[in-house]
Short mmCIF file of C-alpha atoms in Angstrom, two decimals:
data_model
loop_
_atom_site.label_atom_id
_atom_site.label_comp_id
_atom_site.label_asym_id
_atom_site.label_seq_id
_atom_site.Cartn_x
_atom_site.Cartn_y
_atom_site.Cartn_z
CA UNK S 1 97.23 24.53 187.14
CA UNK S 2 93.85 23.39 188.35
CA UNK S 3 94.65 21.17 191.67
CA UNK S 4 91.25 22.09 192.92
CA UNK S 5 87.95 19.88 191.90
CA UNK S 6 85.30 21.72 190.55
CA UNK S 7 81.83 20.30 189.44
CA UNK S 8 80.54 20.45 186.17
CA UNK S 9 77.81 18.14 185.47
CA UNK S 10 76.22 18.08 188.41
CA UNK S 11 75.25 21.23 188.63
CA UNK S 12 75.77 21.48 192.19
CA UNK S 13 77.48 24.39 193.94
CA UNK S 14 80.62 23.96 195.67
CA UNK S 15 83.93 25.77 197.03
CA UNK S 16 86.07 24.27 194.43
CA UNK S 17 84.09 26.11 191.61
CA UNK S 18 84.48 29.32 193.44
CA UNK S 19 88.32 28.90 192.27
CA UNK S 20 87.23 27.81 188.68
CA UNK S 21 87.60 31.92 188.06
CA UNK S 22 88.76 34.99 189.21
CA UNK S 23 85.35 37.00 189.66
CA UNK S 24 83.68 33.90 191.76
CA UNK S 25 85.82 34.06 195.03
CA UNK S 26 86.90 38.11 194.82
CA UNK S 27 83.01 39.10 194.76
CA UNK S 28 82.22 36.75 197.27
CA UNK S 29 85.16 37.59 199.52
CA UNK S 30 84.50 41.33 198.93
CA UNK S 31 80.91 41.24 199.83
CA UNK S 32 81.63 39.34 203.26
CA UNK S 33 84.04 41.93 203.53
CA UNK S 34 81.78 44.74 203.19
CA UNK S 35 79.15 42.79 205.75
CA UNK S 36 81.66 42.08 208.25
CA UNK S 37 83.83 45.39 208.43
CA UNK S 38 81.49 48.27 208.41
CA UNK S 39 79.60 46.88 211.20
CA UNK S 40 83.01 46.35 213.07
CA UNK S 41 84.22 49.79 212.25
CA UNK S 42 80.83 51.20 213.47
CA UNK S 43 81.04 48.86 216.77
CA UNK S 44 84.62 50.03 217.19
CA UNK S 45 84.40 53.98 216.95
CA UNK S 46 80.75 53.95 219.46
CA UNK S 47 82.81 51.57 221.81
CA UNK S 48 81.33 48.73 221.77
CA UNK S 49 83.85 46.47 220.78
CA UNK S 50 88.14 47.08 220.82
CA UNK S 51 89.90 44.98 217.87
CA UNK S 52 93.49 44.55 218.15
CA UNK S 53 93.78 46.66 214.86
CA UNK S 54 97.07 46.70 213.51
CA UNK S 55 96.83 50.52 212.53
CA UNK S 56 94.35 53.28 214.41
CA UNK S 57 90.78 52.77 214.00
CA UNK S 58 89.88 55.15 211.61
CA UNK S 59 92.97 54.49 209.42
CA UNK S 60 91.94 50.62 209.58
CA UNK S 61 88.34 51.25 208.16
CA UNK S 62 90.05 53.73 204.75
CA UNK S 63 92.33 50.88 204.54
CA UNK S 64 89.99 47.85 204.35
CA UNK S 65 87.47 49.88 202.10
CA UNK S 66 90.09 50.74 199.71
CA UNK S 67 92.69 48.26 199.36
CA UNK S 68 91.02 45.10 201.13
CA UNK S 69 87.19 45.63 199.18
CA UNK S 70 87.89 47.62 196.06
CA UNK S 71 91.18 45.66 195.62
CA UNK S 72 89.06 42.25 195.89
CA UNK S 73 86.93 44.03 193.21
CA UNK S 74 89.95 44.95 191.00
CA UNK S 75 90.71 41.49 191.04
CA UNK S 76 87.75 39.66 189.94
CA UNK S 77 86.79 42.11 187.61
CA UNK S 78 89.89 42.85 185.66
CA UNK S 79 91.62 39.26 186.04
CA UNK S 80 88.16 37.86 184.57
CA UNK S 81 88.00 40.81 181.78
CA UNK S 82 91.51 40.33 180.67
CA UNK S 83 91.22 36.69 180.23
CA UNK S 84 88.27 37.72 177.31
CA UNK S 85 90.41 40.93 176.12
CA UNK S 86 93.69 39.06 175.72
CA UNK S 87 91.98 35.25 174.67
CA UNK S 88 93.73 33.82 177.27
CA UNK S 89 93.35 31.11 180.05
CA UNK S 90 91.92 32.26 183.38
CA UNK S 91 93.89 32.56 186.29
CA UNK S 92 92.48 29.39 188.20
CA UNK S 93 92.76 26.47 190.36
CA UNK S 94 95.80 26.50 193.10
CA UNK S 95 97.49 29.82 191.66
CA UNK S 96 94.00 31.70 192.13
CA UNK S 97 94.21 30.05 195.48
CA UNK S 98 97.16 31.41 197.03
CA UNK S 99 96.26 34.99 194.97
CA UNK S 100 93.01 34.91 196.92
CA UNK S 101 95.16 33.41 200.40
CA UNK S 102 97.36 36.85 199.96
CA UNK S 103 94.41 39.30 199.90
CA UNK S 104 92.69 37.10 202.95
CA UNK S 105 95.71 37.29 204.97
CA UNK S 106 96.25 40.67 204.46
CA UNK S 107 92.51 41.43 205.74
CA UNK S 108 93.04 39.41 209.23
CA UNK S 109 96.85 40.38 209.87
CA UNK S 110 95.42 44.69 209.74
CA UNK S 111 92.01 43.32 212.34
CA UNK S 112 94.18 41.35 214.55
CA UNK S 113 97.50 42.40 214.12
CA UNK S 114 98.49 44.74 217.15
CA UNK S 115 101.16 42.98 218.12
CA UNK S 116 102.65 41.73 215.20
CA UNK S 117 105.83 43.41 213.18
CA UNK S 118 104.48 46.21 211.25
CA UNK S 119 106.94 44.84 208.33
CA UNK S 120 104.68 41.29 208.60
CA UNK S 121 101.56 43.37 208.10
CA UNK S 122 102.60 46.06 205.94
CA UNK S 123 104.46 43.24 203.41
CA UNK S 124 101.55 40.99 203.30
CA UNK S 125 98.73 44.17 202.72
CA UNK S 126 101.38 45.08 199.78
CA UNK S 127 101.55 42.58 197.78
CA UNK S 128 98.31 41.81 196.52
CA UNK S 129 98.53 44.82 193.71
CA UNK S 130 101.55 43.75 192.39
CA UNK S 131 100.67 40.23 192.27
CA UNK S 132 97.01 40.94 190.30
CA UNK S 133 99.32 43.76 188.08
CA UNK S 134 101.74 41.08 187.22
CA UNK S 135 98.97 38.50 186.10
CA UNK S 136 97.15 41.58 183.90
CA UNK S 137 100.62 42.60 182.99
CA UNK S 138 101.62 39.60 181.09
CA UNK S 139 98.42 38.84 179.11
CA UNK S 140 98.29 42.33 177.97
CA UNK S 141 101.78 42.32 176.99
CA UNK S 142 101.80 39.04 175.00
CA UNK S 143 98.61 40.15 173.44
CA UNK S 144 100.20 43.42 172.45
CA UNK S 145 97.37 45.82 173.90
CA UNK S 146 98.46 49.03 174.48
CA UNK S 147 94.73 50.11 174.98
CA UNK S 148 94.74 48.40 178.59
CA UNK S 149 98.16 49.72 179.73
CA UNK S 150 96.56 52.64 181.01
CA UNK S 151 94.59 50.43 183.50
CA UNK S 152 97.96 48.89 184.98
CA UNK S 153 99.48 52.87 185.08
CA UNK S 154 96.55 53.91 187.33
CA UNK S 155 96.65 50.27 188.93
CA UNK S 156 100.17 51.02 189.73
CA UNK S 157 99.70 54.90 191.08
CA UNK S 158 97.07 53.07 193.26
CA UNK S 159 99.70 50.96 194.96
CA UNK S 160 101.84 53.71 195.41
CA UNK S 161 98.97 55.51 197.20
CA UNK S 162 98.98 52.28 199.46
CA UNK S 163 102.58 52.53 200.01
CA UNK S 164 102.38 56.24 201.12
CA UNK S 165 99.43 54.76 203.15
CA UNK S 166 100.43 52.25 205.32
CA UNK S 167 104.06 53.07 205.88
CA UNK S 168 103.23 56.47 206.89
CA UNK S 169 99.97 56.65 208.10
CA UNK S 170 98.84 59.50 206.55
CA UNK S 171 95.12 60.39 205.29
CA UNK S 172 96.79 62.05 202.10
CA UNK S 173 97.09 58.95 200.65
CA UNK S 174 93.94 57.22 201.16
CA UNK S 175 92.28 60.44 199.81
CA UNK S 176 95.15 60.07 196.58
CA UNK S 177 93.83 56.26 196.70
CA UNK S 178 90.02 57.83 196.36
CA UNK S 179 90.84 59.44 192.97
CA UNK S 180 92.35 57.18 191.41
CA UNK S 181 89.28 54.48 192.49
CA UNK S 182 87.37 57.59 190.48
CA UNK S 183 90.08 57.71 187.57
CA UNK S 184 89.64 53.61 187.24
CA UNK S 185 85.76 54.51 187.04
CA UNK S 186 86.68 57.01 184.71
CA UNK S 187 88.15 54.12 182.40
CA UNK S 188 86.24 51.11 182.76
CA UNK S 189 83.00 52.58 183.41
CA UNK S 190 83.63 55.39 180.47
CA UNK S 191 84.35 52.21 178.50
CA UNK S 192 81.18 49.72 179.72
CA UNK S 193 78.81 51.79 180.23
CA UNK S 194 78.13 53.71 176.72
CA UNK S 195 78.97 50.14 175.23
CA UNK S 196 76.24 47.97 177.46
CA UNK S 197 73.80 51.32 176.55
CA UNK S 198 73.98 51.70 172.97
CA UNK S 199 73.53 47.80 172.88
CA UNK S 200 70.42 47.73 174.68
CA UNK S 201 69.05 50.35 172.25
CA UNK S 202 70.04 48.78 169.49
CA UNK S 203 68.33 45.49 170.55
CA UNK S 204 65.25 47.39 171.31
CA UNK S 205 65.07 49.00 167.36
CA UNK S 206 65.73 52.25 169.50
CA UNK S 207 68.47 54.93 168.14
CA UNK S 208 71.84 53.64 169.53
CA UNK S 209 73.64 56.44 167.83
CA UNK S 210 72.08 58.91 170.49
CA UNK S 211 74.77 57.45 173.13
CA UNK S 212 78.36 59.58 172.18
CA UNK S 213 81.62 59.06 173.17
CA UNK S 214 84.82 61.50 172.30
CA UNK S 215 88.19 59.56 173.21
CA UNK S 216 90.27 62.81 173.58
CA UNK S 217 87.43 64.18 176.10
CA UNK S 218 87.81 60.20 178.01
CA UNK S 219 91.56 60.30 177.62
CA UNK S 220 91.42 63.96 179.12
CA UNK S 221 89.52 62.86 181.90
CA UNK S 222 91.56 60.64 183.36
CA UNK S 223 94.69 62.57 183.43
CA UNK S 224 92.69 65.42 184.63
CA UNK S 225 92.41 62.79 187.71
CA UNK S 226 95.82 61.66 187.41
CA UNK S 227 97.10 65.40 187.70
CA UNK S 228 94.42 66.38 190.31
CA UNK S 229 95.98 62.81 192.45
CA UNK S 230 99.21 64.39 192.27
CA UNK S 231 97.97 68.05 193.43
CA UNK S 232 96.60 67.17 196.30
CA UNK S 233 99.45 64.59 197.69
CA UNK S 234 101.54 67.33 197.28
CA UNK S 235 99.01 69.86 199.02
CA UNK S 236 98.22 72.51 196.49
CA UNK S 237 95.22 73.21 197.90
CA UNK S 238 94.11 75.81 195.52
CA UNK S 239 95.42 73.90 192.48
CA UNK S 240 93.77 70.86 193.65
CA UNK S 241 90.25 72.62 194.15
CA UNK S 242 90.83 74.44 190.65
CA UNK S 243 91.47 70.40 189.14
CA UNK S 244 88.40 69.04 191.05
CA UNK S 245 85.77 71.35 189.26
CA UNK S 246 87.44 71.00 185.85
CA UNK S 247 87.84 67.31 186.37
CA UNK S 248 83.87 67.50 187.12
CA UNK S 249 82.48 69.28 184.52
CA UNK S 250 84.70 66.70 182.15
CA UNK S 251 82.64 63.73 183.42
CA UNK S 252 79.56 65.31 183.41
CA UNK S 253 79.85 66.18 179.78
CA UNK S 254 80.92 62.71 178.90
CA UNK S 255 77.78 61.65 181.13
CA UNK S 256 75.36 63.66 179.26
CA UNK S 257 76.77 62.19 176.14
CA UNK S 258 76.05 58.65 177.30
CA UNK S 259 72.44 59.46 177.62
CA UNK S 260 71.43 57.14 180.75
CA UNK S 261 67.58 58.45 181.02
CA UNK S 262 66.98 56.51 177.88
CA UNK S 263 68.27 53.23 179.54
CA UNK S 264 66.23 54.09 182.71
CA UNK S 265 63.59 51.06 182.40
CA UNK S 266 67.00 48.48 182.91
CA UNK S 267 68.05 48.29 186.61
CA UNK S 268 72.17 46.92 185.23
CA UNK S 269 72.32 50.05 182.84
CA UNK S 270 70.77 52.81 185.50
CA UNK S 271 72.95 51.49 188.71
CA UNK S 272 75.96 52.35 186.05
CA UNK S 273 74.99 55.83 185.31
CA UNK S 274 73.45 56.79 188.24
CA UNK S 275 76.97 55.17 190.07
CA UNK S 276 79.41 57.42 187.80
CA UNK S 277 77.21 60.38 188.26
CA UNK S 278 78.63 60.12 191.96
CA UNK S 279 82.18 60.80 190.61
CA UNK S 280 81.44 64.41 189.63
CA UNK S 281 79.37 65.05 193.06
CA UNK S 282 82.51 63.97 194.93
CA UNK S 283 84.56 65.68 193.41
CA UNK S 284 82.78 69.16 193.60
CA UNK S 285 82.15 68.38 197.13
CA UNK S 286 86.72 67.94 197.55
CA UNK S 287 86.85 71.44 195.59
CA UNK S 288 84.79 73.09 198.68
CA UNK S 289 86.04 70.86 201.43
CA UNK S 290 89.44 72.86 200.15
CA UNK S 291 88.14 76.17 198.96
CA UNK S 292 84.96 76.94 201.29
CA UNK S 293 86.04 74.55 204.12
CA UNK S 294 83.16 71.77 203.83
CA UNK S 295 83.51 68.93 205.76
CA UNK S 296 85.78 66.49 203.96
CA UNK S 297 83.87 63.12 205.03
CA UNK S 298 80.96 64.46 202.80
CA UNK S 299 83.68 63.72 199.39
CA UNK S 300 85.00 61.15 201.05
CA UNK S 301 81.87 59.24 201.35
CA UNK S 302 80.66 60.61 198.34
CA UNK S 303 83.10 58.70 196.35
CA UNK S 304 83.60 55.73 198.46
CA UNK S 305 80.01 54.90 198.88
CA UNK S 306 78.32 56.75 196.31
CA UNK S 307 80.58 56.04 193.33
CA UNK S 308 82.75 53.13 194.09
CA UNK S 309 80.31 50.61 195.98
CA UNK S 310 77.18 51.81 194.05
CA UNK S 311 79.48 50.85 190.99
CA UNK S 312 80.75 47.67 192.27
CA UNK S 313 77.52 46.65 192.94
CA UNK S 314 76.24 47.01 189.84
CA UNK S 315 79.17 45.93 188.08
CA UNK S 316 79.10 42.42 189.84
CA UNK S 317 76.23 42.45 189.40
CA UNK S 318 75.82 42.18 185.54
CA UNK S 319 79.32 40.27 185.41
CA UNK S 320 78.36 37.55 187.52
CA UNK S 321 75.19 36.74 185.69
CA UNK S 322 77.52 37.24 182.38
CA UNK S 323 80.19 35.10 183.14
CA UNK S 324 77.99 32.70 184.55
CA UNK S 325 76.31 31.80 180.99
CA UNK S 326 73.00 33.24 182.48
CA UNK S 327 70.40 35.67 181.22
CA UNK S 328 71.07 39.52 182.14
CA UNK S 329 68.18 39.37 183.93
CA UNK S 330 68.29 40.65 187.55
CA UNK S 331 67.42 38.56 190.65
CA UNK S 332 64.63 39.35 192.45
CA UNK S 333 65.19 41.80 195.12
CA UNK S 334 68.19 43.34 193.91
CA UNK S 335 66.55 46.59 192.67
CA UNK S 336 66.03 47.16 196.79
CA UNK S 337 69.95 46.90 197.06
CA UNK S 338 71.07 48.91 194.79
CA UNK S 339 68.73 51.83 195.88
CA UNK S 340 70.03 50.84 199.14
CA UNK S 341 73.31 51.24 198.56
CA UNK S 342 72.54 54.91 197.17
CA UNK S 343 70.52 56.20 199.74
CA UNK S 344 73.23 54.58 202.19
CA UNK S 345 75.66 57.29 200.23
CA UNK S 346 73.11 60.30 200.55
CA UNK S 347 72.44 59.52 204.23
CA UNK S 348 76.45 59.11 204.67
CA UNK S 349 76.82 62.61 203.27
CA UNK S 350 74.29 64.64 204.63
CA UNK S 351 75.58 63.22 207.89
CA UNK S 352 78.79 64.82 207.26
CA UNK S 353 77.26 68.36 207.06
CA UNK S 354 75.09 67.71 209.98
CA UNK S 355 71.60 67.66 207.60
CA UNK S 356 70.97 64.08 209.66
CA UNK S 357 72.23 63.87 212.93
CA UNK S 358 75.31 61.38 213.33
CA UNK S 359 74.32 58.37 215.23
CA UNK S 360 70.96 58.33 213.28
CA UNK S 361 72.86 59.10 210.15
CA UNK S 362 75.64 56.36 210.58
CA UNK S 363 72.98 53.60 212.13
CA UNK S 364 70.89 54.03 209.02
CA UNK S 365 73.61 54.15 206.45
CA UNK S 366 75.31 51.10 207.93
CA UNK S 367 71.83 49.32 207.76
CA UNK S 368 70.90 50.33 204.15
CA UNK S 369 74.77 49.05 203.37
CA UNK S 370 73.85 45.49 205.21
CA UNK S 371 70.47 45.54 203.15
CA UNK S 372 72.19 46.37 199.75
CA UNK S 373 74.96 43.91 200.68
CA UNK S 374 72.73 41.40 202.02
CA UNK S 375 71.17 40.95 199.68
CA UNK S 376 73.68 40.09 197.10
CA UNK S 377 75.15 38.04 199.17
CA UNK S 378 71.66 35.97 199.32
CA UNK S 379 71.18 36.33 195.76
CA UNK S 380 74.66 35.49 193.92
CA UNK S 381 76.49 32.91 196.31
CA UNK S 382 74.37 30.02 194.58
CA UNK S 383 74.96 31.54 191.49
CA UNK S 384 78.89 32.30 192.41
CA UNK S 385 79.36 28.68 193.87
CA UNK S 386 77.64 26.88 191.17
CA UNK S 387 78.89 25.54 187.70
CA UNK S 388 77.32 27.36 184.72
CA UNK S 389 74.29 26.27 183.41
CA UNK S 390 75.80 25.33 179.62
CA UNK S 391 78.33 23.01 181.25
CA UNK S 392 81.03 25.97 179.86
CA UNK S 393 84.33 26.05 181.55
CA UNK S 394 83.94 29.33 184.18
#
């Protein structure tokens, strides 16, 4: 269904060919999102402004950084991959349209939604999942893919997180929604980012073989998560900080068998490996926010902004040039944001032990964010809004 115009010929860039595929308007969306609501969360908790939030401040800001700007990252990613995995048409036109409408309307009912039903808001904010499961659902089930049907199980044990979330209110679920943000690194990043390394070897006449993978050690990995999710929604503390360090030391094997110092010339391979090497930090710091009583905003932050936006980031990155029909060849000044966006998550956590002050701390993490942010946003909306160069449908 394609009721939208795009441009093809032209060359031109335009709002219609920001429907034309799934990653185009999600990373766009997502990256407004990430310049508009830290800034307002920040505002918000140091008084300067009062939204008419439709849940308590702090809940508001886990909410929008989970399910409004990784869920918009979900979405373009894996609705754009799937299409390419399962060789079939992209979700497009009017139906990506009212997808994207769902995941906008969800973003202003929680900012300005104080008065509204809490059934209006909480049914709108729950049905983007399912909807973006149901489209990834179907192509992988036609196509017979059993490989991917792990994605939609830790897809769906997101959603429930969300459920748990916004119905009750509780920070147990948001911190449930944080692992299994990690366990989908653990998948799609355990599956890119050997693949896009042992490529660039191999095109350099270097020794791809050096990058190793072991699929029981991946599989392991993420049900390590899966099972350490579970723990800690049901508050087996000790458990949960025994899973954390074992669930560690599994990705920091598989890490060291990836071999990312060889790759450390290319900015699109090192923002991968440097990203996932956040998921072990965070959760080493969750084993002593529960067994030596650190502060739990350090984990927290560590895998919100150390492993999930430094991987988005580079992630969109790479697919947007990709999918584009452009060279992997990164714009100028992107470097700056993605070592941004990492000291943004090293300032963020020393903050929470009190290393940096917090006003200092927060101010300059929330600026390094806008930089790393900022600068994608200058960089890719030309390239998001614009027809491919080879006249190629996308």
């Amino acid at each position: 269904m394609q009721a939208i115009p795009s441009v093809h010929k032209s060359g031109a860039a335009s709002i219609g060919q920001l429907f034309s595929y799934p990653f185009r308007i999600f990373f766009l969306s997502m990256t407004l999102l990430a310049l508009l609501a830290i800034p307002a969360w920040v505002m918000q908790i140091t008084g300067v402004i009062q939204l008419p939030l439709a849940m308590p401040g702090l809940l508001w800001h886990q909410h929008e950084m989970l399910f409004g700007f990784l869920s918009a990252a979900i979405a373009g990613f894996l609705l754009t991959a799937v299409c390419v995995w399962t060789q079939t048409n992209r979700l497009h036109g009017l139906a990506l349209l009212l997808l994207w409408a769902v995941w906008l309307a969800g973003r202003v009912l929680l900012a300005t939604g104080a008065a509204l039903p809490e059934w209006l808001v909480q049914g709108v904010n729950l049905a983007f999942l399912p909807l973006v499961m149901m489209d990834a659902g179907w192509r992988i089930w036609k196509a017979r893919q059993k490989r991917q049907l792990l994605i939609l199980v830790v897809l769906g044990l997101l959603w429930m997180m969300q459920i748990g979330f916004v119905t009750r209110l509780d920070m147990t679920f948001s911190y449930g929604a944080l692992i299994m943000a990690m366990a989908l690194i653990s998948i799609i990043g355990g599956r890119i980012t050997p693949a896009f390394t042992s490529g660039w070897l191999r095109q350099r006449g270097l020794d791809a073989s050096a990058v190793t993978t072991v699929p029981a050690l991946d599989m392991a990995s993420v049900f390590t998560l899966i099972a350490l999710m579970a723990s800690l929604v049901s508050g087996w503390q000790t458990g949960t900080g025994v899973l954390a360090v074992i669930s560690a030391g599994l990705m920091l094997v598989r890490l060291a068998g990836w071999k990312g110092w060889l790759v450390r010339q290319e900015p699109l391979l090192w923002i991968l490996h440097l990203s996932i090497l956040w998921v072990p930090v965070a959760l080493i710091l969750l084993a002593g926010s529960l067994l030596a009583s650190w502060p739990s905003s350090a984990w927290t932050h560590a895998a919100g902004t150390g492993a999930v936006a430094c991987l988005i980031l580079g992630v969109i990155a790479r697919v947007a040039l990709g999918h584009t029909g452009r060279p992997l060849i990164l714009p100028n000044g992107m470097v700056l944001a993605f070592c941004a966006i990492h000291l943004a998550a090293l300032i963020r956590v020393l903050t929470a032990f009190g290393v940096i002050p917090w006003h200092p701390g927060i101010g300059t993490s929330t600026l390094l964010w806008l930089v790393a942010f900022g600068l994608f946003l200058y960089r890719y909306t030309g390239i998001l809004a614009s027809p491919r160069p080879d006249g190629r449908e996308g």
